[in-house]
């Protein structure tokens, strides 16, 4: 591939359905690659280091910040840090791939400001906070404290929905995915 790729961001509150929708995109499009972020939060049982995240120490994270290795980074959920690595995005874009970022609202705004029209941003909105809470509980990844932190943050993040290219309500998963796919295909066909 000799054409430089473009950026696709799925943005949503935690539990909004980004990872689920992203998995379907990877199955359908072999020209989309995931941007693996770095984080200081603990690894979950089902997660694989360097596939889901680069799980790194606080010290390593701070060193990367100081060295300018992040395109953007944020700290939330009681001091846990998450960041998009410049090298990770660049190597995939330069190989001609569409690079998919699964990040939260502020980081997504920063990435949009960097890439402009070379970036498609889709805000994935849960049908309601109650449904979001139930999905996070059913996912079984949170304790009471992290669940409440995520829900409190979600309420604020929903206010940012209109800043992105398109808002997609994730009520019925198949219907939401069809909307995501349609937006992605249109973006891929734009020059
Ligand atoms: P995120 O990556 O945004 O944190 P996930 O993709 O992990 O969110 O989704 C959170 C939970 O909700 C997962 O357990 C997922 O299976 C479930 N989920 C996602 N979308 C739907 C949907 N439309 N209907 C029912 N459950 C869903
Ligand atoms: P989780 O801990 O559930 O994997 O992710 C929590 C939140 O962090 C999610 O909304 C996810 O999209 C976001 N996130 C993951 N990686 C990054 C990143 O590199 N930068 C920013 N700003 N947010 C991220």
Tab-separated table of C-alpha atoms and ligand atoms in Angstrom:
chain	number	residue	atom	x	y	z
A	1	UNK	CA	0.000	0.000	0.000
A	2	UNK	CA	1.468	3.390	-0.912
A	3	UNK	CA	-1.405	5.629	0.195
A	4	UNK	CA	-1.330	7.117	3.696
A	5	UNK	CA	-4.226	5.921	5.838
A	6	UNK	CA	-6.730	7.867	7.902
A	7	UNK	CA	-7.991	7.854	11.471
A	8	UNK	CA	-11.325	6.511	12.753
A	9	UNK	CA	-12.343	7.244	16.351
A	10	UNK	CA	-15.058	5.395	18.216
A	11	UNK	CA	-15.787	7.568	21.208
A	12	UNK	CA	-18.202	6.796	24.024
A	13	UNK	CA	-18.498	6.612	27.776
A	14	UNK	CA	-17.043	3.460	29.283
A	15	UNK	CA	-19.489	0.604	28.578
A	16	UNK	CA	-20.952	2.418	25.561
A	17	UNK	CA	-20.052	-0.425	23.219
A	18	UNK	CA	-16.865	0.773	21.503
A	19	UNK	CA	-14.909	-2.464	21.871
A	20	UNK	CA	-17.858	-4.575	20.762
A	21	UNK	CA	-18.402	-2.466	17.639
A	22	UNK	CA	-14.670	-2.286	16.946
A	23	UNK	CA	-14.401	-6.086	17.007
A	24	UNK	CA	-17.053	-6.298	14.300
A	25	UNK	CA	-15.229	-3.717	12.182
A	26	UNK	CA	-11.966	-5.684	12.405
A	27	UNK	CA	-13.797	-8.798	11.253
A	28	UNK	CA	-15.289	-7.041	8.231
A	29	UNK	CA	-12.372	-4.801	7.182
A	30	UNK	CA	-8.809	-6.056	7.027
A	31	UNK	CA	-7.587	-2.549	6.157
A	32	UNK	CA	-8.518	-1.262	9.650
A	33	UNK	CA	-5.964	-1.686	12.442
A	34	UNK	CA	-6.353	-0.941	16.145
A	35	UNK	CA	-4.277	1.748	17.814
A	36	UNK	CA	-3.094	0.040	20.994
A	37	UNK	CA	-2.993	2.648	23.775
A	38	UNK	CA	-0.724	2.661	26.795
A	39	UNK	CA	-2.333	2.567	30.238
A	40	UNK	CA	-1.422	2.335	33.907
A	41	UNK	CA	-4.671	0.615	34.909
A	42	UNK	CA	-4.526	-3.069	35.922
A	43	UNK	CA	-4.857	-5.673	33.192
A	44	UNK	CA	-8.189	-7.576	33.138
A	45	UNK	CA	-8.199	-11.402	33.009
A	46	UNK	CA	-9.221	-11.561	29.364
A	47	UNK	CA	-6.841	-8.847	28.188
A	48	UNK	CA	-3.586	-9.477	26.372
A	49	UNK	CA	-0.634	-7.130	26.844
A	50	UNK	CA	0.306	-5.312	23.604
A	51	UNK	CA	-2.979	-6.378	21.988
A	52	UNK	CA	-5.581	-4.581	24.118
A	53	UNK	CA	-3.194	-2.113	25.737
A	54	UNK	CA	0.464	-1.670	26.529
A	55	UNK	CA	0.163	-2.128	30.303
A	56	UNK	CA	2.935	0.001	31.766
A	57	UNK	CA	3.970	1.425	35.131
A	58	UNK	CA	3.283	4.971	36.232
A	59	UNK	CA	6.984	5.683	35.953
A	60	UNK	CA	7.219	4.445	32.358
A	61	UNK	CA	4.121	6.414	31.463
A	62	UNK	CA	5.565	9.644	32.869
A	63	UNK	CA	8.801	9.063	30.978
A	64	UNK	CA	6.884	8.721	27.727
A	65	UNK	CA	4.977	11.927	28.477
A	66	UNK	CA	8.268	13.737	29.073
A	67	UNK	CA	9.728	12.336	25.849
A	68	UNK	CA	6.714	13.567	23.831
A	69	UNK	CA	5.701	10.047	22.812
A	70	UNK	CA	1.956	10.627	23.177
A	71	UNK	CA	-0.366	12.299	20.672
A	72	UNK	CA	-2.725	12.774	23.596
A	73	UNK	CA	-3.132	11.372	27.067
A	74	UNK	CA	-5.557	11.689	29.969
A	75	UNK	CA	-5.703	10.748	33.620
A	76	UNK	CA	-8.987	9.544	35.115
A	77	UNK	CA	-10.703	6.867	37.243
A	78	UNK	CA	-8.726	7.682	40.360
A	79	UNK	CA	-5.360	8.437	38.810
A	80	UNK	CA	-5.197	5.854	36.011
A	81	UNK	CA	-3.530	7.163	32.861
A	82	UNK	CA	-4.318	6.344	29.235
A	83	UNK	CA	-2.508	7.624	26.156
A	84	UNK	CA	-2.331	7.312	22.375
A	85	UNK	CA	1.211	6.596	21.224
A	86	UNK	CA	2.424	8.640	18.271
A	87	UNK	CA	4.590	5.743	17.024
A	88	UNK	CA	1.657	3.325	17.123
A	89	UNK	CA	-0.589	5.537	14.992
A	90	UNK	CA	2.129	6.696	12.590
A	91	UNK	CA	3.445	3.239	11.731
A	92	UNK	CA	-0.054	2.030	10.829
A	93	UNK	CA	-1.023	5.184	8.909
A	94	UNK	CA	2.250	5.071	6.978
A	95	UNK	CA	1.531	1.473	5.992
A	96	UNK	CA	-1.714	2.715	4.434
A	97	UNK	CA	-4.115	1.408	7.080
A	98	UNK	CA	-7.141	3.064	8.590
A	99	UNK	CA	-6.281	3.333	12.271
A	100	UNK	CA	-9.078	2.841	14.771
A	101	UNK	CA	-8.870	4.572	18.148
A	102	UNK	CA	-11.069	3.555	21.079
A	103	UNK	CA	-10.682	6.561	23.357
A	104	UNK	CA	-12.683	8.817	25.646
A	105	UNK	CA	-14.146	12.198	24.879
A	106	UNK	CA	-11.347	14.665	25.667
A	107	UNK	CA	-8.712	12.580	23.938
A	108	UNK	CA	-10.997	12.250	20.927
A	109	UNK	CA	-11.403	16.030	20.691
A	110	UNK	CA	-7.601	16.385	20.769
A	111	UNK	CA	-7.122	13.782	18.039
A	112	UNK	CA	-9.792	15.449	15.893
A	113	UNK	CA	-7.921	18.737	16.225
A	114	UNK	CA	-4.709	17.083	15.069
A	115	UNK	CA	-6.086	15.143	12.083
A	116	UNK	CA	-9.006	17.332	10.911
A	117	UNK	CA	-10.656	15.937	7.781
A	118	UNK	CA	-8.318	12.926	7.849
A	119	UNK	CA	-10.306	11.700	10.834
A	120	UNK	CA	-13.829	10.277	11.224
A	121	UNK	CA	-15.257	10.525	14.749
A	122	UNK	CA	-18.314	8.502	15.742
A	123	UNK	CA	-19.881	9.055	19.148
A	124	UNK	CA	-21.487	5.838	20.397
A	125	UNK	CA	-24.321	6.740	22.752
A	126	UNK	CA	-26.004	4.300	25.147
A	127	UNK	CA	-29.839	4.468	25.163
A	128	UNK	CA	-29.770	5.750	28.781
A	129	UNK	CA	-27.537	5.912	31.868
A	130	UNK	CA	-29.589	3.080	33.410
A	131	UNK	CA	-28.888	0.806	30.452
A	132	UNK	CA	-25.207	1.805	30.533
A	133	UNK	CA	-25.020	0.897	34.214
A	134	UNK	CA	-26.629	-2.484	33.589
A	135	UNK	CA	-24.203	-3.237	30.741
A	136	UNK	CA	-21.212	-2.364	32.898
A	137	UNK	CA	-22.563	-4.545	35.719
A	138	UNK	CA	-23.178	-7.433	33.298
A	139	UNK	CA	-19.699	-7.027	31.791
A	140	UNK	CA	-18.430	-7.896	35.276
A	141	UNK	CA	-15.251	-5.821	35.070
A	142	UNK	CA	-15.999	-3.188	37.721
A	143	UNK	CA	-16.250	-3.039	41.504
A	144	UNK	CA	-18.638	-0.586	43.204
A	145	UNK	CA	-16.030	2.143	43.279
A	146	UNK	CA	-14.902	1.938	39.642
A	147	UNK	CA	-18.502	1.478	38.476
A	148	UNK	CA	-19.527	4.710	40.194
A	149	UNK	CA	-16.490	6.588	38.871
A	150	UNK	CA	-17.297	5.427	35.334
A	151	UNK	CA	-20.983	6.362	35.608
A	152	UNK	CA	-20.245	9.795	37.053
A	153	UNK	CA	-17.840	10.437	34.202
A	154	UNK	CA	-20.328	9.086	31.623
A	155	UNK	CA	-22.966	11.646	32.598
A	156	UNK	CA	-20.554	14.464	31.733
A	157	UNK	CA	-19.241	12.799	28.581
A	158	UNK	CA	-22.715	12.487	27.064
A	159	UNK	CA	-22.865	16.302	26.865
A	160	UNK	CA	-20.022	16.243	24.338
A	161	UNK	CA	-21.785	14.032	21.804
A	162	UNK	CA	-22.539	16.830	19.341
A	163	UNK	CA	-18.868	17.727	18.903
A	164	UNK	CA	-18.282	14.622	16.806
A	165	UNK	CA	-19.043	13.828	13.167
A	166	UNK	CA	-21.967	11.524	13.931
A	167	UNK	CA	-23.890	10.263	16.972
A	168	UNK	CA	-24.940	6.611	16.839
A	169	UNK	CA	-27.310	5.243	19.484
A	170	UNK	CA	-26.231	1.790	20.591
A	171	UNK	CA	-29.599	0.289	21.528
A	172	UNK	CA	-29.921	-2.686	19.203
A	173	UNK	CA	-26.356	-3.823	18.514
A	174	UNK	CA	-26.924	-4.972	14.922
A	175	UNK	CA	-28.634	-1.696	13.997
A	176	UNK	CA	-25.868	0.359	15.631
A	177	UNK	CA	-23.216	-1.642	13.804
A	178	UNK	CA	-24.933	-1.097	10.433
A	179	UNK	CA	-24.788	2.669	11.055
A	180	UNK	CA	-21.129	2.497	12.042
A	181	UNK	CA	-20.303	0.420	8.978
A	182	UNK	CA	-22.141	2.783	6.642
A	183	UNK	CA	-20.260	5.814	8.019
A	184	UNK	CA	-16.935	3.985	7.769
A	185	UNK	CA	-17.498	2.858	4.169
A	186	UNK	CA	-18.440	6.416	3.164
A	187	UNK	CA	-15.297	7.780	4.841
A	188	UNK	CA	-13.108	5.168	3.162
A	189	UNK	CA	-14.448	6.168	-0.232
A	190	UNK	CA	-13.717	9.872	0.287
A	191	UNK	CA	-10.448	11.167	-1.053
B	1	LIG	P1	-16.725	-0.036	25.857
B	1	LIG	O1	-15.678	-0.660	25.002
B	1	LIG	O2	-17.274	1.224	25.244
B	1	LIG	O3	-16.333	0.163	27.276
B	1	LIG	P2	-18.064	-2.631	25.555
B	1	LIG	O4	-17.994	-2.853	24.079
B	1	LIG	O5	-17.170	-3.384	26.444
B	1	LIG	O6	-17.961	-1.042	25.871
B	1	LIG	O7	-19.584	-2.875	25.981
B	1	LIG	C1	-19.968	-2.892	27.345
B	1	LIG	C2	-20.833	-4.135	27.613
B	1	LIG	O8	-22.099	-3.956	26.983
B	1	LIG	C3	-20.233	-5.416	27.038
B	1	LIG	O9	-20.445	-6.462	27.958
B	1	LIG	C4	-21.016	-5.624	25.737
B	1	LIG	O10	-21.143	-7.003	25.434
B	1	LIG	C5	-22.376	-5.018	26.070
B	1	LIG	N1	-23.054	-4.373	24.922
B	1	LIG	C6	-22.525	-3.538	24.015
B	1	LIG	N2	-23.462	-3.126	23.131
B	1	LIG	C7	-24.620	-3.717	23.490
B	1	LIG	C8	-25.961	-3.688	22.969
B	1	LIG	N3	-26.303	-2.955	21.909
B	1	LIG	N4	-26.891	-4.421	23.600
B	1	LIG	C9	-26.556	-5.152	24.704
B	1	LIG	N5	-25.341	-5.241	25.238
B	1	LIG	C10	-24.356	-4.519	24.650
B	2	LIG	P1	-11.100	0.874	29.944
B	2	LIG	O1	-10.405	1.044	31.267
B	2	LIG	O2	-12.560	0.491	30.115
B	2	LIG	O3	-10.366	-0.013	28.978
B	2	LIG	O4	-11.112	2.304	29.246
B	2	LIG	C1	-11.599	3.414	29.918
B	2	LIG	C2	-11.745	4.571	28.957
B	2	LIG	O5	-10.450	4.984	28.521
B	2	LIG	C3	-12.540	4.217	27.709
B	2	LIG	O6	-13.485	5.259	27.471
B	2	LIG	C4	-11.485	4.182	26.644
B	2	LIG	O7	-12.009	4.514	25.393
B	2	LIG	C5	-10.523	5.250	27.144
B	2	LIG	N1	-9.189	5.157	26.546
B	2	LIG	C6	-8.515	4.035	26.189
B	2	LIG	N2	-7.330	4.350	25.651
B	2	LIG	C7	-7.246	5.710	25.657
B	2	LIG	C8	-6.258	6.643	25.215
B	2	LIG	O8	-5.198	6.294	24.693
B	2	LIG	N3	-6.530	7.955	25.398
B	2	LIG	C9	-7.676	8.399	25.965
B	2	LIG	N4	-7.849	9.696	26.067
B	2	LIG	N5	-8.634	7.542	26.383
B	2	LIG	C10	-8.414	6.224	26.232
